[in-house]
mmCIF file of C-alpha atoms in Angstrom:
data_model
loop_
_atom_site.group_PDB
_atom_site.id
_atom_site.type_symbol
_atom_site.label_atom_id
_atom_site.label_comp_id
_atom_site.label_asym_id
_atom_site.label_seq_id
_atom_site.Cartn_x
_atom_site.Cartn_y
_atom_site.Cartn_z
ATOM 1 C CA UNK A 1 45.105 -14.988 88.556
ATOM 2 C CA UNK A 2 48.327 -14.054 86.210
ATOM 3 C CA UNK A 3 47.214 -10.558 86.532
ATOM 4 C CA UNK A 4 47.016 -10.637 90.678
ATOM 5 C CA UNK A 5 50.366 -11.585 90.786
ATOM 6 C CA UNK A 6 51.675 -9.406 88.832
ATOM 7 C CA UNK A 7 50.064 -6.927 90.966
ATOM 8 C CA UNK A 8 51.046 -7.761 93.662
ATOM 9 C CA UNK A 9 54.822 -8.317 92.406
ATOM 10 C CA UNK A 10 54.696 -4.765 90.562
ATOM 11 C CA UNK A 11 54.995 -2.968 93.970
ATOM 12 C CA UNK A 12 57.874 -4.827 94.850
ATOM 13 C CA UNK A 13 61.956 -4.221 93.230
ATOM 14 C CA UNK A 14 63.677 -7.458 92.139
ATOM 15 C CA UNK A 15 65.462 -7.456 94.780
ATOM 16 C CA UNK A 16 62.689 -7.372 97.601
ATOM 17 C CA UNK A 17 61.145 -9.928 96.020
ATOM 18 C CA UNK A 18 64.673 -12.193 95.636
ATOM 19 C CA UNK A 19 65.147 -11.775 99.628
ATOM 20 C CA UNK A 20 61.549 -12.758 100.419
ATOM 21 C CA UNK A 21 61.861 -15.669 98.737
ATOM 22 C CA UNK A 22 64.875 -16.471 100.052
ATOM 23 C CA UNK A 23 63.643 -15.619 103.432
ATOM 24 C CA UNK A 24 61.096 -17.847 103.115
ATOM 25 C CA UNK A 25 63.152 -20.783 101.683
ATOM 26 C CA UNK A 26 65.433 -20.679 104.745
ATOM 27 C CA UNK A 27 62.433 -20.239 106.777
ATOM 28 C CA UNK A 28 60.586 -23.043 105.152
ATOM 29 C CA UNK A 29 64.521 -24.924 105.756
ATOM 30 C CA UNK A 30 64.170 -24.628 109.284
ATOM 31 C CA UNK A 31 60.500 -25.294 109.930
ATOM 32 C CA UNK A 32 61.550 -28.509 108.354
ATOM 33 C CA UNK A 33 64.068 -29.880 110.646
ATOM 34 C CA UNK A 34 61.603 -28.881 113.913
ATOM 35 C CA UNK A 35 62.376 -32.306 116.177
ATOM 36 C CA UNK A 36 60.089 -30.828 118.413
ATOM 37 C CA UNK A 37 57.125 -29.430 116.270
ATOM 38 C CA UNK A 38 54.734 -28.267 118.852
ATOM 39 C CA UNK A 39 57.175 -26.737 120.797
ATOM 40 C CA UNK A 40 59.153 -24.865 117.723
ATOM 41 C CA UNK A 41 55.070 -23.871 116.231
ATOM 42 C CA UNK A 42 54.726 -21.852 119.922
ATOM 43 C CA UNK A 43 58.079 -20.243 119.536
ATOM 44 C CA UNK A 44 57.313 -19.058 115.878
ATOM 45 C CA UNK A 45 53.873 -17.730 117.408
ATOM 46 C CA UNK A 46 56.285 -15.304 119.612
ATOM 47 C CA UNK A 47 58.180 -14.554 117.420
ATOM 48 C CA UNK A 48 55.233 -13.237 114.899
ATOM 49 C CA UNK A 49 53.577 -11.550 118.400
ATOM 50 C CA UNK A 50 57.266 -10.006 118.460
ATOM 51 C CA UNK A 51 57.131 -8.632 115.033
ATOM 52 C CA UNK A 52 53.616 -7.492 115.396
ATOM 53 C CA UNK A 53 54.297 -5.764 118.279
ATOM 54 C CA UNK A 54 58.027 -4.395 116.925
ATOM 55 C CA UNK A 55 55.636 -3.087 113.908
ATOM 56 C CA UNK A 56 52.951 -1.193 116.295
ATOM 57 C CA UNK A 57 50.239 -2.846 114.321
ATOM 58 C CA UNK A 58 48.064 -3.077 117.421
ATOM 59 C CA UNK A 59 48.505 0.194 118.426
ATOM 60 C CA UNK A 60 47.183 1.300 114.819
ATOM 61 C CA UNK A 61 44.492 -1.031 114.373
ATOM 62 C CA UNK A 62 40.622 -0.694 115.635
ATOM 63 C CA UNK A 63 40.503 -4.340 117.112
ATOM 64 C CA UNK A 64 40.179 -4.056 120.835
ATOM 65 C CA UNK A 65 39.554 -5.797 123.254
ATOM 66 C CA UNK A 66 36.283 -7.625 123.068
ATOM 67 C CA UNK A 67 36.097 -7.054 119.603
ATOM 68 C CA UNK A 68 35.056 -10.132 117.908
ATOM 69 C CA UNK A 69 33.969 -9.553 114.402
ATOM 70 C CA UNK A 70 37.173 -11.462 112.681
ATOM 71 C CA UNK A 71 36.168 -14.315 114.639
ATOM 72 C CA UNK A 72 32.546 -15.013 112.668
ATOM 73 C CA UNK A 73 35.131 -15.427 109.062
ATOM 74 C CA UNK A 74 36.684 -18.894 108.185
ATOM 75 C CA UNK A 75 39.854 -19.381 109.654
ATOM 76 C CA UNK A 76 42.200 -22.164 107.898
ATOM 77 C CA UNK A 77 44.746 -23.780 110.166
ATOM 78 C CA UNK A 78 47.019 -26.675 110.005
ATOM 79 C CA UNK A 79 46.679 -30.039 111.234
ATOM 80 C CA UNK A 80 49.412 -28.642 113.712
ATOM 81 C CA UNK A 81 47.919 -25.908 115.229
ATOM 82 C CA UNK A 82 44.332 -27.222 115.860
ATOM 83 C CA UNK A 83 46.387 -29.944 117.855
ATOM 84 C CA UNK A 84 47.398 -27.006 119.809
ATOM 85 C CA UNK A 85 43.691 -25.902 120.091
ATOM 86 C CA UNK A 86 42.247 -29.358 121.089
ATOM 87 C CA UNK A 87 42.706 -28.386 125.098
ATOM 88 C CA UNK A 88 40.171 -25.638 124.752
ATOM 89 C CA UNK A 89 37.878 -27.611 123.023
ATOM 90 C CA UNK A 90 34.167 -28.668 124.968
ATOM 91 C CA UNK A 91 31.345 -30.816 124.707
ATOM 92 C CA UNK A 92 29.154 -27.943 123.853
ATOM 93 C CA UNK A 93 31.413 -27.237 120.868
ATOM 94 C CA UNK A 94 30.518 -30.130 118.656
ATOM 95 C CA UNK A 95 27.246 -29.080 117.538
ATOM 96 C CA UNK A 96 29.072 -26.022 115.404
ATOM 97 C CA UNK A 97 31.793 -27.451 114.810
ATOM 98 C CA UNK A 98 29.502 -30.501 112.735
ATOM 99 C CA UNK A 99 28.241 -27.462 110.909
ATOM 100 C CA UNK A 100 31.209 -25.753 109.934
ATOM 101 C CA UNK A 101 33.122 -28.788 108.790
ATOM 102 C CA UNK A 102 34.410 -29.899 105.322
ATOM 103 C CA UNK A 103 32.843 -26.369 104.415
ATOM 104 C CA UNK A 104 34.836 -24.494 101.065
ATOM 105 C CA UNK A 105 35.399 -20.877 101.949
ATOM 106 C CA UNK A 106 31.788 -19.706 99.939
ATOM 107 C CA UNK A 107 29.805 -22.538 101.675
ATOM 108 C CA UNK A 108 31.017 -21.478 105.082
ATOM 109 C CA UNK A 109 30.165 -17.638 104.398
ATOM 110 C CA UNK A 110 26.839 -18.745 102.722
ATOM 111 C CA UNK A 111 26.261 -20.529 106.619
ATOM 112 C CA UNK A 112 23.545 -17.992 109.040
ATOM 113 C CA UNK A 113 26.079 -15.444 110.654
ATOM 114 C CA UNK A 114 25.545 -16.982 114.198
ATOM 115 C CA UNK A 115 26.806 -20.343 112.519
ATOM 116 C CA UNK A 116 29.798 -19.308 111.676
ATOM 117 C CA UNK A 117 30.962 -17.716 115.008
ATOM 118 C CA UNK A 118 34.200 -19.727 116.265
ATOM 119 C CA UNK A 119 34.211 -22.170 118.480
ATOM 120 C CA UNK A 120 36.724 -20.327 120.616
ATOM 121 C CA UNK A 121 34.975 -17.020 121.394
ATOM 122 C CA UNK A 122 32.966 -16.454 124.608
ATOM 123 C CA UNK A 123 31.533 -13.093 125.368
ATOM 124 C CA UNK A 124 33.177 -11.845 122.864
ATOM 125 C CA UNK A 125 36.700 -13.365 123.841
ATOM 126 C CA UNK A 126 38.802 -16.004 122.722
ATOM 127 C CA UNK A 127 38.796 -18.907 124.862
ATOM 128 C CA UNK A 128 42.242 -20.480 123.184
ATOM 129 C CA UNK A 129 43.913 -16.254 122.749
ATOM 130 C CA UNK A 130 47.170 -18.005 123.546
ATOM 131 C CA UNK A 131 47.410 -20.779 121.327
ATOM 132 C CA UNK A 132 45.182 -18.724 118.815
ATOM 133 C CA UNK A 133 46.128 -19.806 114.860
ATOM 134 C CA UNK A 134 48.866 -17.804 112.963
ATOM 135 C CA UNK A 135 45.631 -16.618 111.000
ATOM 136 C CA UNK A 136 44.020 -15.183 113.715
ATOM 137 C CA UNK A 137 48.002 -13.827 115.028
ATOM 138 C CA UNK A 138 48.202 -12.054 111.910
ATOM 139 C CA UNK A 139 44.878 -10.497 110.960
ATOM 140 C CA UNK A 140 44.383 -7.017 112.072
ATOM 141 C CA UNK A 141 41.611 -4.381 110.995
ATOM 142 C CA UNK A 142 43.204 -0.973 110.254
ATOM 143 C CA UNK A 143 39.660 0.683 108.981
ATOM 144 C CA UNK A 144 37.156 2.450 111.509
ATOM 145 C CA UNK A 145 35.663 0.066 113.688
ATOM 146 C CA UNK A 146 32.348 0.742 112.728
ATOM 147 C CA UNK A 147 32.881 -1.333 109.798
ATOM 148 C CA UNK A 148 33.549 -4.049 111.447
ATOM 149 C CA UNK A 149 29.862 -4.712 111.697
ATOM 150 C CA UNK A 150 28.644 -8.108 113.177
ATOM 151 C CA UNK A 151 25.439 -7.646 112.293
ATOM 152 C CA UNK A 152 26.903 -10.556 109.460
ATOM 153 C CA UNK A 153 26.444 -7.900 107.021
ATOM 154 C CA UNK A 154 30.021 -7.830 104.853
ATOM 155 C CA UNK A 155 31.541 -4.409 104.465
ATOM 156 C CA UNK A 156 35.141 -3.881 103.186
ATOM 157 C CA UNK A 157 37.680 -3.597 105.941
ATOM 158 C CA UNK A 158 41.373 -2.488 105.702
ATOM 159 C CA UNK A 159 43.754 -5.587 106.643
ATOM 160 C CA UNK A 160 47.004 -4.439 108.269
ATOM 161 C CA UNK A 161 50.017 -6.620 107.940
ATOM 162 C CA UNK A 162 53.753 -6.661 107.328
ATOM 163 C CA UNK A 163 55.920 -8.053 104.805
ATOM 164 C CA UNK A 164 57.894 -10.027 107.579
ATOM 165 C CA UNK A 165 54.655 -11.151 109.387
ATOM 166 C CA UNK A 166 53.001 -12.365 106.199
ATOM 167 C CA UNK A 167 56.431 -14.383 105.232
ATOM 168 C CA UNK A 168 56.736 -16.029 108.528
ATOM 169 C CA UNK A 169 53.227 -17.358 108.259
ATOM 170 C CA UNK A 170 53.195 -17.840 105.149
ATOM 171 C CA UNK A 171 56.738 -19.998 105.030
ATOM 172 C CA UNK A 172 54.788 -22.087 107.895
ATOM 173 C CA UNK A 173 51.646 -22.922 105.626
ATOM 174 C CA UNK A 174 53.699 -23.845 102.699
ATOM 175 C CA UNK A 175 55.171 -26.506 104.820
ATOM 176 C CA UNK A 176 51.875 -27.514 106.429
ATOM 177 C CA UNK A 177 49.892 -27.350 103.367
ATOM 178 C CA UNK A 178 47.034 -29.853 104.444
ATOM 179 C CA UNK A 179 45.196 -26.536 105.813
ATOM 180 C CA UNK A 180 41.241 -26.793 106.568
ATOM 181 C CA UNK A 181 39.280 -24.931 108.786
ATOM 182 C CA UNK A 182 39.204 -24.784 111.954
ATOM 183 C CA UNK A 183 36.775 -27.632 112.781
ATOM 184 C CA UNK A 184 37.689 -29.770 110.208
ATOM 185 C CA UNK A 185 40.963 -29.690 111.400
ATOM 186 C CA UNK A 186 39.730 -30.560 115.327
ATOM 187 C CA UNK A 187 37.395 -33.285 114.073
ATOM 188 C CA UNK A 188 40.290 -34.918 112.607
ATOM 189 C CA UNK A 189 42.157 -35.394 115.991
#
């Protein structure tokens, strides 16, 4: 794990990595002090659609719409932002969600490929898109779309992203750290 980090760090001057963490201690700061928390989680969801957008990441990626192969992975989310998901939630839904719950990463991707679709998508669109998980905000496929197979056969995809994006989120789940998946998370509430 040592040797990850260092990595990862290697690619980055002292000096980027001083003001991303201080970015992310004032972030994590103010994500603190939220009176509101609902309210403050939707504005930090524009603000990362802002920054994706401001970064042209969806004009460079191969997700489309329609395109739902990111949605059959495990998605972790807070206890937060599957209270913002709980409107979109059915009847119908509780079947997968019982099988996808309590589920480590391995033991979800070990489930049968139609298992592990989210509960959210609906020919082949996301029922919740505007409340949709910082995860799911933040995950973009910059590869040909052909890998993106859903067949449920894995092939290695390129994962576009930001230094910004990936601090905002990532200042939010250091607050929230009681992440699970997604259904874990609703079955909670």
């Amino acid at each position: 794990m040592r040797e990850l980090k260092d990595t990862i760090y290697a690619q980055f001057t002292p000096a980027q990595i001083k003001a991303a963490n201080q970015f992310m201690d004032a972030m994590r700061i103010q994500i603190y002090k939220w009176k509101r928390p609902l309210v403050e989680l939707q504005k930090l969801y524009k603000q990362i659609d802002a920054e994706v957008n401001e970064a042209g990441i969806p004009w460079s990626a191969s997700c489309k719409k329609g395109c739902s192969f990111c949605c059959y992975i495990n998605v972790d989310v807070s206890i937060m932002e599957a209270s913002l998901l709980t409107p979109y939630v059915r009847k119908q839904d509780r079947e997968l969600m019982d099988k996808q719950k309590n589920l480590s990463f391995i033991q979800f991707n070990e489930l049968p490929y139609t298992d592990r679709k989210c509960i959210f998508l609906e020919d082949n669109k996301c029922r919740a898109y505007n409340d949709r998980p910082l995860a799911c905000r933040t995950h973009f496929v910059g590869s040909l779309a052909q890998k993106c197979d859903t067949s449920g056969k894995d092939q290695e995809t390129q994962i576009l992203t930001n230094g910004i994006i990936s601090l905002l989120r990532d200042s939010f789940h250091s607050v929230y750290k009681n992440d699970a998946n997604i259904a874990t998370q609703l079955l909670k509430l």
